[in-house]
Amino acid sequence: MCIGEAWGVNEDSDHAAAADDAAPAGYRRSAGTPRAQARRRELLELVTDDLAEHGLVDFSLRRAAKAAGTTHKVLLYHFDGAEDLLRESVELLRERRVASSLAAAFGPGQVPSLAGRVRAVWPVLTGSGEGQRALDQALGLAMYDPGRHAAIAVDAAGHFLPALRDMCPPRWSDQRKDEIAELVFAALRGFLVQRRTGGTDGGSGGEAGFEALLRMLEREEAAD
């Protein structure tokens, strides 16, 4: 089965196209040089831009190569196949999204509280920017085939939990920051899934739950 067959993310065609071009042992021996690392990053940025615009559906090495202005053999020199390239592109999308979230949370005029910062981040998470569609699809792919793609979902926690810890009051203990960050992350992920699948009419998009979360955070901070 190709990557997310039901999603249209196509790896099998790439394997067929590249079958005669399999890299011999040591083919990527120069991939660790500064020049190669810079080229790899450039290719990843271009592929990530394409993923942000078009989503995961029909993602393949050929599509990625076209977006990067190169060939699938060049991509195979720098990445370990379509799955590796997809995972790293999703990871870069999340890095961009976290950066935007932190900019919103700590921007000028923002309320200097955890609740205020989470409120400021919400429009970033619910908006259409930062490759939102691709990130939604990536989470769905991880749920569809966790045996192969669970890391995509796990990586999300690795990116967002440190950002949420940074939003907590400095006076809190590390344990308390960890607990609250995990609670907020899980709640926001649930609200986002509800918003994407349940719509926003009649309070079915998670808005009421989000406001309740903010009130809980306000009480948590006031309890000190």
CSV table of C-alpha atoms in Angstrom, one decimal:
chain,number,residue,atom,x,y,z
A,1,MET,CA,0.0,0.0,0.0
A,2,CYS,CA,1.3,3.5,-0.9
A,3,ILE,CA,1.4,6.3,1.6
A,4,GLY,CA,-2.2,6.9,2.7
A,5,GLU,CA,-3.7,5.2,-0.3
A,6,ALA,CA,-7.1,6.5,0.6
A,7,TRP,CA,-5.7,10.0,0.7
A,8,GLY,CA,-4.2,9.8,-2.7
A,9,VAL,CA,-0.6,10.3,-1.5
A,10,ASN,CA,1.3,8.3,-4.0
A,11,GLU,CA,4.6,6.6,-3.4
A,12,ASP,CA,4.1,3.4,-5.5
A,13,SER,CA,4.5,5.4,-8.8
A,14,ASP,CA,7.7,6.9,-7.5
A,15,HIS,CA,9.1,3.4,-6.6
A,16,ALA,CA,8.3,2.2,-10.1
A,17,ALA,CA,9.8,5.3,-11.7
A,18,ALA,CA,13.0,5.0,-9.6
A,19,ALA,CA,13.4,1.3,-9.6
A,20,ASP,CA,16.2,1.4,-12.0
A,21,ASP,CA,17.8,4.3,-10.2
A,22,ALA,CA,18.2,2.7,-6.8
A,23,ALA,CA,21.1,4.4,-5.0
A,24,PRO,CA,24.0,2.1,-4.3
A,25,ALA,CA,25.7,2.0,-0.9
A,26,GLY,CA,27.4,5.3,-0.2
A,27,TYR,CA,25.3,7.2,-2.7
A,28,ARG,CA,24.5,9.8,-0.1
A,29,ARG,CA,28.1,9.9,1.3
A,30,SER,CA,28.4,13.6,0.5
A,31,ALA,CA,25.0,14.6,2.0
A,32,GLY,CA,26.7,15.8,5.2
A,33,THR,CA,28.8,18.6,3.7
A,34,PRO,CA,27.7,22.2,4.3
A,35,ARG,CA,27.0,22.7,0.7
A,36,ALA,CA,24.8,19.5,0.6
A,37,GLN,CA,23.0,20.5,3.8
A,38,ALA,CA,22.2,24.0,2.3
A,39,ARG,CA,20.9,22.4,-0.9
A,40,ARG,CA,18.8,19.9,1.2
A,41,ARG,CA,17.3,22.7,3.1
A,42,GLU,CA,16.5,24.7,0.0
A,43,LEU,CA,14.8,21.7,-1.5
A,44,LEU,CA,12.8,21.0,1.7
A,45,GLU,CA,11.6,24.7,1.8
A,46,LEU,CA,10.4,24.4,-1.8
A,47,VAL,CA,8.6,21.1,-1.3
A,48,THR,CA,7.1,22.5,2.0
A,49,ASP,CA,5.8,25.5,0.2
A,50,ASP,CA,4.1,23.2,-2.3
A,51,LEU,CA,2.6,21.1,0.5
A,52,ALA,CA,1.3,24.2,2.2
A,53,GLU,CA,-0.5,25.3,-1.0
A,54,HIS,CA,-1.8,22.0,-2.3
A,55,GLY,CA,-2.0,19.7,0.7
A,56,LEU,CA,-1.1,16.0,0.9
A,57,VAL,CA,-3.4,14.6,-1.7
A,58,ASP,CA,-1.5,13.1,-4.6
A,59,PHE,CA,1.8,13.9,-2.9
A,60,SER,CA,4.7,12.0,-4.6
A,61,LEU,CA,8.4,12.3,-5.3
A,62,ARG,CA,7.5,13.4,-8.9
A,63,ARG,CA,5.2,16.2,-7.7
A,64,ALA,CA,7.8,17.2,-5.1
A,65,ALA,CA,10.6,17.2,-7.7
A,66,LYS,CA,8.5,19.4,-10.0
A,67,ALA,CA,7.8,21.9,-7.1
A,68,ALA,CA,11.5,22.0,-6.2
A,69,GLY,CA,12.6,22.4,-9.9
A,70,THR,CA,14.7,19.2,-9.8
A,71,THR,CA,14.4,15.4,-10.4
A,72,HIS,CA,13.3,12.6,-8.2
A,73,LYS,CA,16.8,11.2,-8.2
A,74,VAL,CA,18.2,14.4,-6.7
A,75,LEU,CA,15.5,14.2,-4.0
A,76,LEU,CA,16.5,10.6,-3.3
A,77,TYR,CA,20.1,11.8,-2.8
A,78,HIS,CA,19.0,14.1,0.0
A,79,PHE,CA,16.0,12.2,1.4
A,80,ASP,CA,15.1,8.6,2.2
A,81,GLY,CA,12.1,8.4,-0.1
A,82,ALA,CA,8.7,10.0,-0.2
A,83,GLU,CA,7.7,9.1,3.4
A,84,ASP,CA,10.8,10.8,4.8
A,85,LEU,CA,10.3,13.9,2.6
A,86,LEU,CA,6.7,14.1,3.6
A,87,ARG,CA,7.4,13.8,7.3
A,88,GLU,CA,10.1,16.5,7.2
A,89,SER,CA,7.9,18.8,5.2
A,90,VAL,CA,5.1,18.5,7.7
A,91,GLU,CA,7.6,19.1,10.5
A,92,LEU,CA,8.8,22.3,8.8
A,93,LEU,CA,5.1,23.4,8.4
A,94,ARG,CA,4.7,22.9,12.1
A,95,GLU,CA,7.8,24.9,12.8
A,96,ARG,CA,6.4,27.8,10.8
A,97,ARG,CA,3.1,27.5,12.6
A,98,VAL,CA,4.7,27.5,16.0
A,99,ALA,CA,6.7,30.6,15.1
A,100,SER,CA,3.5,32.4,14.1
A,101,SER,CA,1.8,31.2,17.2
A,102,LEU,CA,4.5,32.5,19.5
A,103,ALA,CA,4.6,35.8,17.6
A,104,ALA,CA,0.8,36.2,18.2
A,105,ALA,CA,1.1,35.1,21.9
A,106,PHE,CA,4.0,37.5,22.8
A,107,GLY,CA,3.2,40.3,20.3
A,108,PRO,CA,2.7,43.9,21.3
A,109,GLY,CA,-0.5,44.6,23.2
A,110,GLN,CA,-1.2,41.0,24.2
A,111,VAL,CA,-2.5,40.1,27.6
A,112,PRO,CA,0.5,38.8,29.6
A,113,SER,CA,-1.3,35.7,30.9
A,114,LEU,CA,-1.6,32.1,29.8
A,115,ALA,CA,-5.3,32.5,29.0
A,116,GLY,CA,-4.6,35.7,27.1
A,117,ARG,CA,-1.8,34.1,25.1
A,118,VAL,CA,-3.9,31.0,24.2
A,119,ARG,CA,-6.7,33.3,23.0
A,120,ALA,CA,-4.2,35.2,20.8
A,121,VAL,CA,-2.9,31.9,19.3
A,122,TRP,CA,-6.4,30.5,18.5
A,123,PRO,CA,-6.9,32.6,15.3
A,124,VAL,CA,-3.5,31.3,14.1
A,125,LEU,CA,-4.5,27.7,14.7
A,126,THR,CA,-8.0,28.0,13.1
A,127,GLY,CA,-6.9,30.2,10.2
A,128,SER,CA,-6.1,28.9,6.7
A,129,GLY,CA,-2.5,30.0,6.7
A,130,GLU,CA,0.7,28.1,7.6
A,131,GLY,CA,-0.3,25.1,5.6
A,132,GLN,CA,-3.3,24.4,7.8
A,133,ARG,CA,-5.0,22.1,5.3
A,134,ALA,CA,-1.8,20.0,4.9
A,135,LEU,CA,-1.4,19.8,8.7
A,136,ASP,CA,-5.0,18.7,9.1
A,137,GLN,CA,-4.5,16.0,6.5
A,138,ALA,CA,-1.3,14.9,8.2
A,139,LEU,CA,-3.1,14.3,11.4
A,140,GLY,CA,-5.7,12.3,9.6
A,141,LEU,CA,-3.0,10.3,7.9
A,142,ALA,CA,-1.5,9.4,11.3
A,143,MET,CA,-4.9,8.3,12.5
A,144,TYR,CA,-5.6,6.4,9.3
A,145,ASP,CA,-2.4,4.4,9.4
A,146,PRO,CA,-0.7,4.8,12.8
A,147,GLY,CA,1.6,1.9,12.2
A,148,ARG,CA,3.4,3.9,9.5
A,149,HIS,CA,2.7,7.5,10.3
A,150,ALA,CA,2.2,7.8,14.0
A,151,ALA,CA,5.4,9.9,14.2
A,152,ILE,CA,3.6,12.7,12.3
A,153,ALA,CA,1.2,13.1,15.2
A,154,VAL,CA,3.9,12.6,17.8
A,155,ASP,CA,6.0,15.3,16.2
A,156,ALA,CA,3.1,17.8,16.7
A,157,ALA,CA,3.4,17.4,20.4
A,158,GLY,CA,7.1,17.8,20.2
A,159,HIS,CA,6.7,21.2,18.5
A,160,PHE,CA,3.8,22.7,20.4
A,161,LEU,CA,4.3,21.6,24.0
A,162,PRO,CA,7.6,23.6,24.4
A,163,ALA,CA,5.7,26.7,23.1
A,164,LEU,CA,2.8,26.2,25.5
A,165,ARG,CA,5.3,25.8,28.4
A,166,ASP,CA,6.8,29.1,27.4
A,167,MET,CA,3.3,30.7,27.7
A,168,CYS,CA,2.9,29.5,31.3
A,169,PRO,CA,3.7,31.9,34.2
A,170,PRO,CA,7.5,31.8,35.0
A,171,ARG,CA,6.7,31.3,38.7
A,172,TRP,CA,5.2,27.9,38.0
A,173,SER,CA,7.2,24.7,38.6
A,174,ASP,CA,8.4,22.7,35.6
A,175,GLN,CA,5.9,19.9,36.5
A,176,ARG,CA,3.0,22.3,36.6
A,177,LYS,CA,4.0,23.8,33.3
A,178,ASP,CA,4.2,20.3,31.8
A,179,GLU,CA,0.8,19.3,33.1
A,180,ILE,CA,-1.0,22.5,31.9
A,181,ALA,CA,0.8,22.5,28.6
A,182,GLU,CA,-0.3,18.9,27.9
A,183,LEU,CA,-3.9,19.7,29.0
A,184,VAL,CA,-4.0,22.8,26.7
A,185,PHE,CA,-2.5,20.9,23.8
A,186,ALA,CA,-5.0,18.1,24.0
A,187,ALA,CA,-7.9,20.5,24.4
A,188,LEU,CA,-6.9,22.6,21.5
A,189,ARG,CA,-6.3,19.6,19.3
A,190,GLY,CA,-9.8,18.3,20.2
A,191,PHE,CA,-11.4,21.7,19.5
A,192,LEU,CA,-9.6,21.9,16.1
A,193,VAL,CA,-10.8,18.4,15.1
A,194,GLN,CA,-14.3,19.3,16.1
A,195,ARG,CA,-14.1,22.6,14.2
A,196,ARG,CA,-12.9,20.8,11.0
A,197,THR,CA,-15.5,18.0,11.2
A,198,GLY,CA,-18.5,19.6,13.0
A,199,GLY,CA,-18.7,23.0,11.5
A,200,THR,CA,-19.3,26.2,13.5
A,201,ASP,CA,-23.1,26.5,13.4
A,202,GLY,CA,-25.0,26.1,16.7
A,203,GLY,CA,-21.8,26.0,18.8
A,204,SER,CA,-20.7,22.8,17.2
A,205,GLY,CA,-17.2,24.0,16.3
A,206,GLY,CA,-15.7,23.9,19.8
A,207,GLU,CA,-16.1,27.6,20.6
A,208,ALA,CA,-18.0,27.0,23.9
A,209,GLY,CA,-15.4,24.5,25.0
A,210,PHE,CA,-12.6,26.9,24.1
A,211,GLU,CA,-14.1,29.7,26.2
A,212,ALA,CA,-14.5,27.2,29.1
A,213,LEU,CA,-10.8,26.3,28.7
A,214,LEU,CA,-9.8,30.0,29.0
A,215,ARG,CA,-11.9,30.4,32.1
A,216,MET,CA,-10.2,27.3,33.6
A,217,LEU,CA,-6.8,28.8,32.8
A,218,GLU,CA,-7.7,32.1,34.4
A,219,ARG,CA,-8.8,30.3,37.6
A,220,GLU,CA,-5.6,28.3,37.5
A,221,GLU,CA,-3.4,31.4,37.4
A,222,ALA,CA,-5.5,33.2,40.0
A,223,ALA,CA,-5.2,30.3,42.4
A,224,ASP,CA,-1.5,31.1,43.2
